[in-house]
mmCIF file of C-alpha atoms in Angstrom:
data_model
loop_
_atom_site.group_PDB
_atom_site.id
_atom_site.type_symbol
_atom_site.label_atom_id
_atom_site.label_comp_id
_atom_site.label_asym_id
_atom_site.label_seq_id
_atom_site.Cartn_x
_atom_site.Cartn_y
_atom_site.Cartn_z
ATOM 1 C CA MET D 1 120.565 102.987 -87.172
ATOM 2 C CA THR D 2 120.271 105.565 -84.427
ATOM 3 C CA THR D 3 122.650 108.459 -84.899
ATOM 4 C CA LYS D 4 123.926 110.831 -82.228
ATOM 5 C CA LEU D 5 121.593 113.451 -83.618
ATOM 6 C CA ASP D 6 118.649 111.076 -83.151
ATOM 7 C CA LEU D 7 119.656 110.519 -79.552
ATOM 8 C CA ILE D 8 119.924 114.233 -78.906
ATOM 9 C CA TYR D 9 116.570 114.833 -80.605
ATOM 10 C CA GLU D 10 114.909 112.133 -78.500
ATOM 11 C CA ARG D 11 115.971 113.948 -75.324
ATOM 12 C CA VAL D 12 114.364 117.213 -76.419
ATOM 13 C CA PRO D 13 111.087 117.626 -74.506
ATOM 14 C CA ALA D 14 107.947 117.308 -76.594
ATOM 15 C CA HIS D 15 106.785 120.787 -75.715
ATOM 16 C CA THR D 16 110.090 122.242 -76.913
ATOM 17 C CA LYS D 17 109.788 120.463 -80.247
ATOM 18 C CA LEU D 18 106.270 121.777 -80.639
ATOM 19 C CA MET D 19 107.286 125.292 -79.635
ATOM 20 C CA VAL D 20 110.066 125.387 -82.233
ATOM 21 C CA SER D 21 107.708 123.999 -84.839
ATOM 22 C CA LYS D 22 105.093 126.655 -84.104
ATOM 23 C CA SER D 23 107.704 129.398 -84.047
ATOM 24 C CA PHE D 24 108.817 128.400 -87.528
ATOM 25 C CA ASP D 25 105.240 128.439 -88.716
ATOM 26 C CA ILE D 26 104.588 131.876 -87.325
ATOM 27 C CA SER D 27 107.719 133.230 -88.995
ATOM 28 C CA GLU D 28 106.746 131.623 -92.261
ATOM 29 C CA ARG D 29 103.236 133.031 -92.050
ATOM 30 C CA ILE D 30 104.572 136.520 -91.445
ATOM 31 C CA LEU D 31 106.944 136.224 -94.387
ATOM 32 C CA ASP D 32 104.120 135.020 -96.623
ATOM 33 C CA ILE D 33 101.975 138.004 -95.681
ATOM 34 C CA LEU D 34 104.845 140.416 -96.219
ATOM 35 C CA GLU D 35 105.382 138.934 -99.657
ATOM 36 C CA GLU D 36 101.669 139.218 -100.492
ATOM 37 C CA LYS D 37 101.670 142.851 -99.457
ATOM 38 C CA GLY D 38 104.978 143.623 -101.114
ATOM 39 C CA TRP D 39 106.354 144.780 -97.782
ATOM 40 C CA THR D 40 109.862 144.399 -96.479
ATOM 41 C CA GLN D 41 110.852 143.478 -92.944
ATOM 42 C CA LYS D 42 111.838 147.106 -92.595
ATOM 43 C CA ASP D 43 108.262 148.160 -93.436
ATOM 44 C CA LEU D 44 106.948 145.875 -90.721
ATOM 45 C CA ALA D 45 109.522 147.193 -88.262
ATOM 46 C CA GLU D 46 108.355 150.758 -88.924
ATOM 47 C CA LYS D 47 104.727 149.746 -88.449
ATOM 48 C CA LEU D 48 105.557 148.205 -85.109
ATOM 49 C CA SER D 49 108.000 150.918 -84.063
ATOM 50 C CA LYS D 50 110.751 148.368 -83.761
ATOM 51 C CA LYS D 51 114.228 147.994 -85.136
ATOM 52 C CA GLU D 52 114.621 146.015 -88.310
ATOM 53 C CA SER D 53 117.170 143.819 -86.553
ATOM 54 C CA GLU D 54 114.494 142.694 -84.106
ATOM 55 C CA ILE D 55 112.158 141.694 -86.940
ATOM 56 C CA SER D 56 115.027 139.851 -88.539
ATOM 57 C CA LYS D 57 115.543 137.867 -85.326
ATOM 58 C CA TRP D 58 111.860 136.894 -85.342
ATOM 59 C CA MET D 59 112.207 135.559 -88.868
ATOM 60 C CA LYS D 60 114.944 133.114 -87.891
ATOM 61 C CA GLY D 61 112.200 130.796 -86.658
ATOM 62 C CA THR D 62 113.364 130.355 -83.096
ATOM 63 C CA HIS D 63 111.737 133.325 -81.412
ATOM 64 C CA ASN D 64 109.375 132.668 -78.537
ATOM 65 C CA PHE D 65 106.500 134.944 -79.543
ATOM 66 C CA THR D 66 104.195 136.287 -76.862
ATOM 67 C CA LEU D 67 100.486 136.587 -77.557
ATOM 68 C CA GLU D 68 100.840 140.329 -77.172
ATOM 69 C CA THR D 69 103.488 140.464 -79.896
ATOM 70 C CA ILE D 70 101.461 138.267 -82.218
ATOM 71 C CA SER D 71 98.426 140.483 -81.677
ATOM 72 C CA LYS D 72 100.407 143.606 -82.540
ATOM 73 C CA ILE D 73 101.797 141.950 -85.659
ATOM 74 C CA GLU D 74 98.320 140.864 -86.746
ATOM 75 C CA ILE D 75 97.022 144.400 -86.378
ATOM 76 C CA ALA D 76 99.987 145.804 -88.283
ATOM 77 C CA LEU D 77 99.578 143.287 -91.105
ATOM 78 C CA GLY D 78 95.794 143.272 -91.054
ATOM 79 C CA GLN D 79 95.738 139.479 -91.245
ATOM 80 C CA THR D 80 95.490 136.544 -88.903
ATOM 81 C CA ILE D 81 98.649 134.739 -87.950
ATOM 82 C CA LEU D 82 97.494 132.631 -85.052
ATOM 83 C CA ASP D 83 93.990 131.245 -85.315
ATOM 84 C CA THR D 84 92.274 130.260 -82.100
ATOM 85 C CA SER D 85 89.120 129.187 -83.849
ATOM 86 C CA ASN D 86 85.841 129.740 -82.042
ATOM 87 C CA SER D 87 83.991 127.771 -84.654
ATOM 88 C CA ARG D 88 84.891 124.447 -83.070
ATOM 89 C CA LYS D 89 81.987 122.043 -82.999
ATOM 90 C CA GLN D 90 79.927 122.199 -79.872
ATOM 91 C CA GLU D 91 80.348 118.462 -79.499
ATOM 92 C CA ASP D 92 84.115 118.842 -79.357
ATOM 93 C CA VAL D 93 83.907 121.645 -76.817
ATOM 94 C CA GLU D 94 81.561 119.687 -74.595
ATOM 95 C CA ASN D 95 83.843 116.692 -74.639
ATOM 96 C CA GLY D 96 86.847 118.798 -73.920
ATOM 97 C CA ILE D 97 88.780 117.885 -77.026
ATOM 98 C CA MET D 98 91.563 120.384 -77.337
ATOM 99 C CA VAL D 99 94.366 119.515 -79.667
ATOM 100 C CA PHE D 100 97.299 121.551 -80.783
ATOM 101 C CA LYS D 101 98.236 121.539 -84.399
ATOM 102 C CA ASN D 102 100.991 119.122 -85.220
ATOM 103 C CA VAL D 103 102.711 121.283 -87.790
ATOM 104 C CA ARG D 104 103.894 118.779 -90.257
ATOM 105 C CA ALA D 105 103.453 120.319 -93.664
ATOM 106 C CA ASP D 106 107.049 121.236 -94.256
ATOM 107 C CA SER D 107 108.470 117.861 -93.605
ATOM 108 C CA LEU D 108 105.635 115.440 -94.071
ATOM 109 C CA ILE D 109 103.899 116.538 -97.156
ATOM 110 C CA GLY D 110 106.649 116.946 -99.676
ATOM 111 C CA GLY D 111 107.533 120.405 -98.432
ATOM 112 C CA ASN D 112 105.106 122.017 -100.824
ATOM 113 C CA LYS D 113 101.838 122.111 -98.945
ATOM 114 C CA HIS D 114 101.068 125.562 -97.594
ATOM 115 C CA ILE D 115 99.352 125.875 -94.266
ATOM 116 C CA PRO D 116 98.687 129.593 -93.872
ATOM 117 C CA ILE D 117 97.569 129.631 -90.239
ATOM 118 C CA ILE D 118 98.074 127.687 -87.108
ATOM 119 C CA SER D 119 94.798 126.400 -85.756
ATOM 120 C CA VAL D 120 93.977 124.572 -82.614
ATOM 121 C CA ASP D 121 92.149 121.785 -84.438
ATOM 122 C CA ASP D 122 93.285 119.196 -86.862
ATOM 123 C CA SER D 123 96.104 117.375 -85.181
ATOM 124 C CA PRO D 124 96.790 113.638 -85.460
ATOM 125 C CA ILE D 125 95.638 111.645 -82.456
ATOM 126 C CA ILE D 126 97.720 108.504 -82.159
ATOM 127 C CA LEU D 127 95.516 105.440 -81.842
ATOM 128 C CA TYR D 128 97.863 102.485 -82.217
ATOM 129 C CA LYS D 129 101.525 101.745 -82.441
ATOM 130 C CA MET D 130 102.992 98.471 -83.620
ATOM 131 C CA LYS D 131 106.516 97.214 -83.991
ATOM 132 C CA LYS D 132 107.981 94.116 -85.579
ATOM 133 C CA GLU D 133 111.215 92.711 -86.913
ATOM 134 C CA ILE D 134 111.099 90.546 -90.045
ATOM 135 C CA ASN D 135 113.767 88.726 -92.024
ATOM 136 C CA PHE D 136 113.976 88.837 -95.776
ATOM 137 C CA MET S 1 83.936 97.690 -100.240
ATOM 138 C CA LYS S 2 81.857 98.687 -97.250
ATOM 139 C CA TYR S 3 84.401 101.119 -95.833
ATOM 140 C CA GLY S 4 84.587 103.249 -98.953
ATOM 141 C CA ILE S 5 88.293 103.870 -98.366
ATOM 142 C CA LYS S 6 89.731 106.827 -100.236
ATOM 143 C CA ILE S 7 93.417 107.595 -100.229
ATOM 144 C CA VAL S 8 93.793 111.317 -99.651
ATOM 145 C CA GLU S 9 97.491 111.415 -98.911
ATOM 146 C CA LEU S 10 100.497 109.346 -99.873
ATOM 147 C CA ASP S 11 103.971 110.667 -99.200
ATOM 148 C CA ILE S 12 107.463 109.577 -98.512
ATOM 149 C CA TYR S 13 108.245 111.369 -95.281
ATOM 150 C CA ARG S 14 111.833 110.195 -95.103
ATOM 151 C CA TYR S 15 114.145 108.221 -97.319
ATOM 152 C CA SER S 16 117.735 107.784 -96.255
ATOM 153 C CA LEU S 17 120.711 105.592 -97.027
ATOM 154 C CA GLU S 18 123.420 104.374 -94.684
ATOM 155 C CA ASN S 19 126.748 102.780 -95.380
ATOM 156 C CA ASN S 20 126.212 103.835 -98.929
ATOM 157 C CA ASP S 21 129.886 103.548 -99.754
ATOM 158 C CA LEU S 22 130.081 99.860 -98.878
ATOM 159 C CA ASP S 23 130.253 97.209 -101.538
ATOM 160 C CA TRP S 24 127.230 95.044 -100.808
ATOM 161 C CA GLY S 25 128.152 92.458 -103.383
ATOM 162 C CA ARG S 26 126.149 91.234 -106.330
ATOM 163 C CA LYS S 27 123.998 88.606 -104.727
ATOM 164 C CA LYS S 28 120.421 89.269 -103.847
ATOM 165 C CA PRO S 29 120.513 91.055 -100.476
ATOM 166 C CA THR S 30 119.323 89.309 -97.350
ATOM 167 C CA GLY S 31 118.833 90.686 -93.880
ATOM 168 C CA ASN S 32 116.041 92.007 -91.707
ATOM 169 C CA ILE S 33 113.775 94.983 -91.373
ATOM 170 C CA ASN S 34 112.338 96.758 -88.346
ATOM 171 C CA ILE S 35 108.835 97.977 -88.999
ATOM 172 C CA ASN S 36 107.102 100.615 -86.901
ATOM 173 C CA VAL S 37 103.474 101.318 -87.657
ATOM 174 C CA THR S 38 101.504 104.222 -86.227
ATOM 175 C CA VAL S 39 97.787 104.609 -86.826
ATOM 176 C CA SER S 40 96.316 107.995 -86.025
ATOM 177 C CA ALA S 41 93.134 109.978 -86.479
ATOM 178 C CA THR S 42 92.912 113.632 -87.439
ATOM 179 C CA MET S 43 89.955 115.535 -86.108
ATOM 180 C CA PRO S 44 87.702 117.221 -87.006
ATOM 181 C CA ALA S 45 88.778 116.317 -90.554
ATOM 182 C CA LYS S 46 87.891 112.665 -89.807
ATOM 183 C CA GLU S 47 90.896 111.224 -91.525
ATOM 184 C CA LEU S 48 92.860 108.163 -90.579
ATOM 185 C CA SER S 49 96.596 108.113 -91.204
ATOM 186 C CA VAL S 50 99.027 105.242 -91.169
ATOM 187 C CA LYS S 51 102.724 105.920 -90.831
ATOM 188 C CA ILE S 52 105.015 103.088 -91.879
ATOM 189 C CA ASP S 53 108.610 103.452 -90.731
ATOM 190 C CA ILE S 54 110.984 100.767 -91.995
ATOM 191 C CA HIS S 55 114.643 100.446 -91.137
ATOM 192 C CA ILE S 56 116.580 98.042 -93.329
ATOM 193 C CA PHE S 57 119.574 95.972 -92.316
ATOM 194 C CA ILE S 58 121.441 93.989 -94.941
ATOM 195 C CA ARG S 59 123.819 91.140 -94.310
ATOM 196 C CA HIS S 60 127.187 92.200 -95.583
ATOM 197 C CA PRO S 61 128.883 89.337 -97.426
ATOM 198 C CA LYS S 62 132.343 89.981 -96.025
ATOM 199 C CA LYS S 63 131.663 91.467 -92.618
ATOM 200 C CA ASN S 64 129.375 88.566 -91.681
ATOM 201 C CA ALA S 65 126.982 90.906 -89.971
ATOM 202 C CA SER S 66 123.827 92.801 -90.752
ATOM 203 C CA LEU S 67 124.515 96.486 -91.205
ATOM 204 C CA PRO S 68 122.091 99.382 -91.509
ATOM 205 C CA ALA S 69 121.503 100.114 -95.159
ATOM 206 C CA GLY S 70 118.794 102.741 -95.016
ATOM 207 C CA SER S 71 115.263 103.565 -94.100
ATOM 208 C CA ILE S 72 111.994 104.752 -95.512
ATOM 209 C CA GLU S 73 109.039 106.310 -93.776
ATOM 210 C CA THR S 74 105.713 106.847 -95.520
ATOM 211 C CA ILE S 75 102.432 108.485 -94.638
ATOM 212 C CA SER S 76 99.150 107.272 -96.068
ATOM 213 C CA GLY S 77 96.032 109.280 -95.295
ATOM 214 C CA TYR S 78 92.518 107.933 -95.712
ATOM 215 C CA GLN S 79 88.916 108.990 -95.610
ATOM 216 C CA ILE S 80 86.166 106.452 -95.136
ATOM 217 C CA ASP S 81 82.424 106.402 -95.588
ATOM 218 C CA ASN S 82 80.306 106.392 -92.449
ATOM 219 C CA TRP S 83 83.064 107.346 -90.023
ATOM 220 C CA ASP S 84 80.854 107.011 -86.954
ATOM 221 C CA ALA S 85 80.072 103.376 -87.729
ATOM 222 C CA PHE S 86 83.708 102.315 -87.762
ATOM 223 C CA VAL S 87 85.467 104.778 -85.464
ATOM 224 C CA LYS S 88 84.073 104.785 -81.951
ATOM 225 C CA ARG S 89 84.856 107.374 -79.373
ATOM 226 C CA THR S 90 84.993 106.764 -75.669
ATOM 227 C CA GLY S 91 85.754 109.955 -73.850
ATOM 228 C CA GLU S 92 88.878 111.302 -75.446
ATOM 229 C CA LYS S 93 89.919 107.957 -76.944
ATOM 230 C CA TYR S 94 89.087 106.641 -80.395
ATOM 231 C CA LYS S 95 88.836 103.014 -81.401
ATOM 232 C CA VAL S 96 88.922 101.881 -85.028
ATOM 233 C CA GLU S 97 87.120 98.723 -86.054
ATOM 234 C CA GLU S 98 89.670 95.916 -86.166
ATOM 235 C CA LYS S 99 89.107 94.862 -89.790
ATOM 236 C CA LEU S 100 89.270 98.441 -91.004
ATOM 237 C CA LYS S 101 92.491 98.975 -89.100
ATOM 238 C CA MET S 102 94.010 95.854 -90.664
ATOM 239 C CA GLU S 103 92.913 96.913 -94.111
ATOM 240 C CA LEU S 104 94.462 100.360 -93.763
ATOM 241 C CA VAL S 105 97.709 98.909 -92.432
ATOM 242 C CA ARG S 106 97.798 96.410 -95.288
ATOM 243 C CA ILE S 107 97.231 99.128 -97.911
ATOM 244 C CA SER S 108 99.823 101.383 -96.307
ATOM 245 C CA TYR S 109 102.433 98.658 -96.097
ATOM 246 C CA ASP S 110 101.810 97.672 -99.720
ATOM 247 C CA ASN S 111 102.149 101.344 -100.692
ATOM 248 C CA THR S 112 105.470 101.443 -98.890
ATOM 249 C CA ARG S 113 106.711 98.334 -100.684
ATOM 250 C CA GLY S 114 105.997 100.003 -104.012
ATOM 251 C CA LEU S 115 107.405 103.364 -103.003
ATOM 252 C CA LEU S 116 110.618 101.768 -101.795
ATOM 253 C CA ARG S 117 111.082 99.922 -105.075
ATOM 254 C CA GLU S 118 110.474 103.098 -107.038
ATOM 255 C CA ARG S 119 112.375 105.559 -104.891
ATOM 256 C CA GLY S 120 115.270 103.237 -104.302
ATOM 257 C CA ARG S 121 115.605 101.847 -107.803
ATOM 258 C CA ASN S 122 119.218 103.009 -107.993
ATOM 259 C CA ASP S 123 120.069 102.064 -104.422
ATOM 260 C CA ILE S 124 120.752 98.839 -102.582
ATOM 261 C CA ILE S 125 117.617 99.113 -100.455
ATOM 262 C CA GLY S 126 115.489 99.465 -103.590
ATOM 263 C CA LYS S 127 116.615 96.021 -104.650
ATOM 264 C CA ILE S 128 114.928 94.540 -101.636
ATOM 265 C CA VAL S 129 111.469 93.142 -102.137
ATOM 266 C CA LEU S 130 109.862 93.695 -98.766
ATOM 267 C CA PRO S 131 108.126 90.546 -97.581
ATOM 268 C CA VAL S 132 104.372 90.351 -97.820
ATOM 269 C CA ILE S 133 102.998 90.703 -94.330
ATOM 270 C CA ASP S 134 99.743 89.600 -92.836
ATOM 271 C CA PRO S 135 98.510 92.645 -90.897
ATOM 272 C CA HIS S 136 97.335 90.223 -88.203
ATOM 273 C CA GLU S 137 100.993 89.520 -87.458
ATOM 274 C CA LEU S 138 101.726 93.201 -87.125
ATOM 275 C CA LEU S 139 98.728 93.854 -84.954
ATOM 276 C CA LYS S 140 99.677 90.977 -82.652
ATOM 277 C CA SER S 141 102.656 93.040 -81.607
ATOM 278 C CA SER S 142 100.493 96.093 -81.005
ATOM 279 C CA SER S 143 101.665 98.097 -78.052
ATOM 280 C CA LYS S 144 98.642 100.371 -77.780
#
């Protein structure tokens, strides 16, 4: 049964869904690194010369990060957050295959699988769709 | 088996109940199911995934209508031997050998039947034995 929420969700553009998904992943990655380092959000704010409240907003998972901001965060943390892998197979580059990661770990894989970085490979490519109604 | 199919992922992506407060009666439930199947490839990992999304409608004994009772969506991920022999690429499109595709859909649907029975053992939808399906019938209604 299609709920109102389903209908609303269906109207959300695909790129918006993906953007929100990636934003959540970036926030999660930052939080993971902070935890590894034993840092607080305040520590990160000081490193970036920003207010703690701004860092807190980032961590809500809805912030539209710029590449510049991500780069500064990566330098401050000393770890990669957004991986634009250059080690893609030559075959893939020649054939122009560019896919964006379909971030699905949180919801698809029992919520326990940890994907530490966002990469530009490794996204499902839909091949077939089938639909049928059957009585039982 | 020539494909060397290995299951690398099997998850319930979504399990939900609807009209859970209704009294569905004591008789064996009857009704209908809507099945959506999505077959996808993940590159460069070379994995094939089958998503089975089933929405269940049960005929309510007193309302004389089929009402939504719940849904289950599963993901089955597979690796196969000799990928290049069975998954052909034309430009940016991939084509899976028909028999392999049917086999993966069959396995995934059978997985879903079992997962529904297990996950829903205390619920009305878990009492439903999903019909055995010939993947040919599913693939006849392929839209892509």
